[in-house]
Tab-separated table of C-alpha atoms in Angstrom:
chain	number	residue	atom	x	y	z
A	275	UNK	CA	3.458	-100.598	-9.848
A	276	UNK	CA	6.588	-102.205	-8.841
A	277	UNK	CA	7.059	-106.127	-8.474
A	278	UNK	CA	10.024	-108.052	-7.312
A	279	UNK	CA	11.109	-111.125	-9.135
A	280	UNK	CA	13.632	-113.781	-8.297
A	281	UNK	CA	15.964	-115.361	-10.632
A	282	UNK	CA	16.308	-118.976	-9.501
A	283	UNK	CA	19.391	-119.518	-11.468
A	284	UNK	CA	21.549	-116.982	-10.189
A	285	UNK	CA	19.586	-115.992	-6.964
A	286	UNK	CA	19.273	-112.416	-8.303
A	287	UNK	CA	16.357	-110.474	-7.424
A	288	UNK	CA	15.303	-107.530	-9.728
A	289	UNK	CA	12.473	-104.859	-9.998
A	290	UNK	CA	9.962	-104.797	-12.695
A	291	UNK	CA	7.614	-102.047	-13.748
A	292	UNK	CA	10.311	-99.271	-14.092
A	293	UNK	CA	10.806	-95.720	-12.265
A	294	UNK	CA	8.173	-92.957	-11.950
A	295	UNK	CA	7.429	-91.173	-15.266
A	296	UNK	CA	9.942	-88.277	-14.648
A	297	UNK	CA	9.407	-87.077	-18.264
A	298	UNK	CA	5.713	-86.533	-17.574
A	299	UNK	CA	6.428	-84.438	-14.578
A	300	UNK	CA	8.924	-82.241	-16.280
A	301	UNK	CA	6.514	-81.689	-19.079
A	302	UNK	CA	3.904	-80.545	-16.611
A	303	UNK	CA	6.343	-78.209	-14.793
A	304	UNK	CA	7.476	-76.718	-18.056
A	305	UNK	CA	3.744	-76.142	-19.083
A	306	UNK	CA	3.234	-74.324	-15.729
A	307	UNK	CA	6.343	-72.321	-16.204
A	308	UNK	CA	5.333	-71.437	-19.715
A	309	UNK	CA	1.857	-70.418	-18.533
A	310	UNK	CA	3.320	-68.229	-15.713
A	311	UNK	CA	5.721	-66.542	-18.163
A	312	UNK	CA	2.809	-65.920	-20.630
A	313	UNK	CA	0.609	-64.353	-17.678
A	314	UNK	CA	3.640	-62.200	-16.560
A	315	UNK	CA	4.313	-61.046	-20.044
A	316	UNK	CA	0.733	-60.232	-20.575
A	317	UNK	CA	0.615	-58.404	-17.371
A	318	UNK	CA	3.818	-56.334	-18.101
A	319	UNK	CA	2.372	-55.534	-21.794
A	320	UNK	CA	-0.928	-54.451	-20.021
A	321	UNK	CA	0.798	-52.284	-17.671
A	322	UNK	CA	2.927	-50.593	-20.519
A	323	UNK	CA	-0.152	-50.055	-22.525
A	324	UNK	CA	-2.103	-48.505	-19.489
A	325	UNK	CA	1.004	-46.307	-18.539
A	326	UNK	CA	1.389	-45.161	-22.138
A	327	UNK	CA	-2.381	-44.288	-22.249
A	328	UNK	CA	-2.102	-42.499	-18.801
A	329	UNK	CA	0.983	-40.398	-20.244
A	330	UNK	CA	-0.940	-39.690	-23.460
A	331	UNK	CA	-4.001	-38.501	-21.486
A	332	UNK	CA	-1.822	-36.488	-19.113
A	333	UNK	CA	0.204	-34.796	-21.731
A	334	UNK	CA	-3.090	-33.945	-23.439
A	335	UNK	CA	-4.421	-32.347	-20.291
A	336	UNK	CA	-1.166	-30.615	-19.677
A	337	UNK	CA	-1.420	-29.190	-23.134
A	338	UNK	CA	-5.095	-28.178	-22.857
A	339	UNK	CA	-3.952	-26.343	-19.420
A	340	UNK	CA	-1.072	-24.546	-21.191
A	341	UNK	CA	-3.194	-23.426	-24.034
A	342	UNK	CA	-5.863	-22.213	-21.663
A	343	UNK	CA	-3.434	-20.290	-19.774
A	344	UNK	CA	-2.091	-18.699	-22.912
A	345	UNK	CA	-5.541	-17.768	-23.969
A	346	UNK	CA	-6.091	-16.231	-20.498
A	347	UNK	CA	-2.786	-14.202	-20.790
A	348	UNK	CA	-3.845	-13.137	-24.371
A	349	UNK	CA	-7.232	-12.021	-23.136
A	350	UNK	CA	-5.815	-10.196	-20.060
A	351	UNK	CA	-3.390	-8.405	-22.327
A	352	UNK	CA	-6.092	-7.368	-24.725
A	353	UNK	CA	-8.259	-6.188	-21.884
A	354	UNK	CA	-5.221	-4.289	-20.336
A	355	UNK	CA	-4.553	-2.589	-23.542
A	356	UNK	CA	-8.133	-1.608	-24.131
A	357	UNK	CA	-8.307	0.018	-20.885
A	358	UNK	CA	-5.005	1.916	-21.605
A	359	UNK	CA	-6.416	2.929	-25.130
A	360	UNK	CA	-9.607	4.310	-23.360
A	361	UNK	CA	-7.441	6.257	-20.957
A	362	UNK	CA	-5.224	7.544	-23.709
A	363	UNK	CA	-8.198	8.965	-25.675
A	364	UNK	CA	-9.501	10.617	-22.557
A	365	UNK	CA	-6.243	12.233	-21.964
A	366	UNK	CA	-6.399	13.597	-25.643
A	367	UNK	CA	-9.806	14.857	-25.045
A	368	UNK	CA	-8.735	16.776	-22.148
A	369	UNK	CA	-5.423	17.863	-23.734
A	370	UNK	CA	-7.327	19.331	-26.705
A	371	UNK	CA	-9.724	21.393	-24.377
A	372	UNK	CA	-10.502	24.695	-26.136
A	373	UNK	CA	-8.970	26.614	-22.996
A	374	UNK	CA	-5.517	25.794	-23.936
A	375	UNK	CA	-5.693	27.139	-27.468
A	376	UNK	CA	-6.784	30.764	-26.973
A	377	UNK	CA	-6.142	31.628	-23.293
A	378	UNK	CA	-3.313	31.892	-20.775
A	379	UNK	CA	-3.488	28.811	-18.527
A	380	UNK	CA	-2.115	30.836	-15.604
A	381	UNK	CA	-5.137	33.270	-15.749
A	382	UNK	CA	-7.449	32.824	-12.855
A	383	UNK	CA	-10.611	32.593	-15.143
A	384	UNK	CA	-9.046	29.909	-17.402
A	385	UNK	CA	-7.877	27.997	-14.384
A	386	UNK	CA	-11.229	28.050	-12.662
A	387	UNK	CA	-12.940	26.762	-15.825
A	388	UNK	CA	-10.496	24.025	-16.213
A	389	UNK	CA	-10.826	22.853	-12.636
A	390	UNK	CA	-14.595	22.811	-13.117
A	391	UNK	CA	-14.329	20.889	-16.358
A	392	UNK	CA	-12.086	18.333	-14.840
A	393	UNK	CA	-14.139	17.940	-11.707
A	394	UNK	CA	-17.195	17.141	-13.950
A	395	UNK	CA	-15.048	14.762	-15.890
A	396	UNK	CA	-13.657	12.777	-12.943
A	397	UNK	CA	-17.122	12.648	-11.390
A	398	UNK	CA	-18.477	10.744	-14.494
A	399	UNK	CA	-15.355	8.649	-14.946
A	400	UNK	CA	-14.778	7.371	-11.489
A	401	UNK	CA	-11.805	5.294	-12.373
A	402	UNK	CA	-9.626	8.374	-12.505
A	403	UNK	CA	-8.342	9.634	-9.118
A	404	UNK	CA	-6.452	12.826	-10.252
A	405	UNK	CA	-6.201	15.205	-13.165
A	406	UNK	CA	-3.369	17.581	-12.978
A	407	UNK	CA	-1.505	20.163	-14.834
A	408	UNK	CA	2.310	20.716	-13.940
A	409	UNK	CA	4.332	23.596	-15.210
A	410	UNK	CA	7.780	23.086	-17.028
A	411	UNK	CA	9.517	23.056	-13.792
A	412	UNK	CA	7.351	20.316	-12.156
A	413	UNK	CA	5.088	22.385	-9.900
A	414	UNK	CA	1.372	21.633	-10.025
A	415	UNK	CA	-0.811	24.558	-11.592
A	416	UNK	CA	-4.078	22.837	-10.645
A	417	UNK	CA	-5.287	19.530	-9.434
A	418	UNK	CA	-8.612	17.813	-9.201
A	419	UNK	CA	-8.714	14.930	-6.759
A	420	UNK	CA	-11.228	12.228	-6.057
A	421	UNK	CA	-11.420	10.204	-2.984
A	422	UNK	CA	-14.018	7.550	-3.540
A	423	UNK	CA	-17.065	9.288	-4.261
A	424	UNK	CA	-16.036	12.731	-3.182
A	425	UNK	CA	-14.452	15.241	-5.971
A	426	UNK	CA	-12.414	18.032	-4.834
A	427	UNK	CA	-10.493	21.032	-6.412
A	428	UNK	CA	-7.272	21.223	-4.545
A	429	UNK	CA	-6.446	24.692	-3.357
A	430	UNK	CA	-3.327	26.669	-4.390
A	431	UNK	CA	-1.772	26.202	-0.968
A	432	UNK	CA	-1.991	22.359	-1.236
A	433	UNK	CA	-0.533	22.008	-4.805
A	434	UNK	CA	2.828	20.107	-4.624
A	435	UNK	CA	6.338	20.026	-6.330
A	436	UNK	CA	6.534	16.904	-8.506
A	437	UNK	CA	9.830	17.980	-10.177
A	438	UNK	CA	11.615	15.045	-8.338
A	439	UNK	CA	9.080	12.384	-9.682
A	440	UNK	CA	10.169	10.060	-12.502
A	441	UNK	CA	7.117	10.523	-14.671
A	442	UNK	CA	7.657	14.286	-14.738
A	443	UNK	CA	11.283	13.765	-15.800
A	444	UNK	CA	10.524	11.466	-18.525
A	445	UNK	CA	7.237	12.907	-19.828
A	446	UNK	CA	8.252	16.515	-20.081
A	447	UNK	CA	11.008	15.503	-22.682
A	448	UNK	CA	8.519	13.903	-24.981
A	449	UNK	CA	7.173	15.438	-28.177
A	450	UNK	CA	3.626	16.680	-28.218
A	451	UNK	CA	2.259	13.739	-30.137
A	452	UNK	CA	3.554	11.193	-27.639
A	453	UNK	CA	1.757	9.753	-24.575
A	454	UNK	CA	3.666	8.757	-21.587
A	455	UNK	CA	2.288	5.729	-19.716
A	456	UNK	CA	3.946	4.744	-16.382
A	457	UNK	CA	4.352	1.484	-14.789
A	458	UNK	CA	1.773	0.334	-12.233
A	459	UNK	CA	3.046	1.656	-8.946
A	460	UNK	CA	1.927	3.326	-5.501
A	461	UNK	CA	0.737	6.923	-5.208
A	462	UNK	CA	2.783	9.473	-3.513
A	463	UNK	CA	1.542	12.463	-1.673
A	464	UNK	CA	3.745	15.054	-0.106
A	465	UNK	CA	6.844	12.822	-0.484
A	466	UNK	CA	5.273	9.675	1.014
A	467	UNK	CA	3.554	6.584	-0.033
A	468	UNK	CA	-0.287	7.241	0.392
A	469	UNK	CA	-2.020	4.900	2.669
A	470	UNK	CA	-4.036	2.850	2.383
A	471	UNK	CA	-2.064	1.929	-0.686
A	472	UNK	CA	-3.257	3.122	-4.017
A	473	UNK	CA	-1.762	1.521	-7.137
A	474	UNK	CA	-1.788	3.873	-10.149
A	475	UNK	CA	-0.948	4.199	-13.617
A	476	UNK	CA	-0.287	7.762	-14.875
A	477	UNK	CA	-0.783	9.060	-18.377
A	478	UNK	CA	0.791	12.208	-19.300
A	479	UNK	CA	1.009	14.489	-22.516
A	480	UNK	CA	2.859	17.530	-23.132
A	481	UNK	CA	0.682	20.635	-23.262
A	482	UNK	CA	1.292	23.266	-26.019
A	483	UNK	CA	0.271	26.874	-25.879
A	484	UNK	CA	-1.271	29.163	-28.485
A	485	UNK	CA	2.136	30.039	-29.859
A	486	UNK	CA	3.135	26.384	-30.229
A	487	UNK	CA	5.497	26.226	-27.310
A	488	UNK	CA	5.455	23.836	-24.390
A	489	UNK	CA	3.644	25.206	-21.291
A	490	UNK	CA	3.502	22.177	-19.142
A	491	UNK	CA	2.115	18.552	-18.727
A	492	UNK	CA	-1.307	17.282	-18.257
A	493	UNK	CA	-1.425	14.120	-16.203
A	494	UNK	CA	-4.203	11.797	-15.366
A	495	UNK	CA	-4.081	9.050	-12.545
A	496	UNK	CA	-5.654	5.787	-13.613
A	497	UNK	CA	-6.768	3.762	-10.582
A	498	UNK	CA	-4.914	0.390	-10.501
A	499	UNK	CA	-7.936	-1.206	-8.644
A	500	UNK	CA	-10.068	-0.625	-11.717
A	501	UNK	CA	-7.597	-2.070	-14.041
A	502	UNK	CA	-7.190	-5.188	-12.035
A	503	UNK	CA	-10.968	-5.573	-11.625
A	504	UNK	CA	-11.277	-5.400	-15.555
A	505	UNK	CA	-8.630	-8.037	-15.781
A	506	UNK	CA	-10.395	-10.372	-13.540
A	507	UNK	CA	-13.721	-9.871	-15.370
A	508	UNK	CA	-11.926	-10.653	-18.619
A	509	UNK	CA	-10.413	-13.774	-17.071
A	510	UNK	CA	-13.665	-14.801	-15.650
A	511	UNK	CA	-15.403	-14.563	-19.005
A	512	UNK	CA	-12.721	-16.732	-20.718
A	513	UNK	CA	-12.954	-19.408	-17.850
A	514	UNK	CA	-16.708	-19.815	-18.201
A	515	UNK	CA	-16.751	-22.144	-21.277
A	516	UNK	CA	-14.115	-24.259	-19.573
A	517	UNK	CA	-16.112	-24.603	-16.296
A	518	UNK	CA	-19.055	-25.582	-18.390
A	519	UNK	CA	-17.315	-28.236	-20.141
A	520	UNK	CA	-18.232	-31.527	-18.524
């Protein structure tokens, strides 16, 4: 509170009571500023902590996904190789057929017996679409063909020349103990891509005659759709534990 007093001696008026408490207001403002800075710093620290936690959880999730993908690829590779191993064993069984050991493959009796054996084989194992024997020049000597559920022995007039095909050129050079496995590609018939598209993997082995000489190639066509379906099943199997995880 301010009061005005008069000095009668000198005729001077002066104030008493002093100015407002500026230091007190400054202290209050400083306290508010300090509190605001404290809140701001706390918010920044909280944000940093939350961000680091989020990044840690995100990285963990990414690592889990990467590991899951690696497991899927490993399982798919294993399933794929298992299918090829089964097909390779089937090829060896067919190659070691007793008709190659004691008879002339070109004889009509031997050829008819082989065709019937192959027809029975491909009827049971319906993931093979063709079993063929090619001579040393690449011409088909016999072929058994399966179209869906129908198995047919191809007549001599419909046998084809496969000397230009890459799998013949590569497989015919191999030693008898080796098995040729082609890439997955589309099937060709009479020089054209078969439609509807039929992806295939071909397995081939050199045939040896009674005198220990090459007499041709045995080739089986493994259906690509079968391989892909087996891969799908293996991937579904490995994904089930992940899907059941809460």
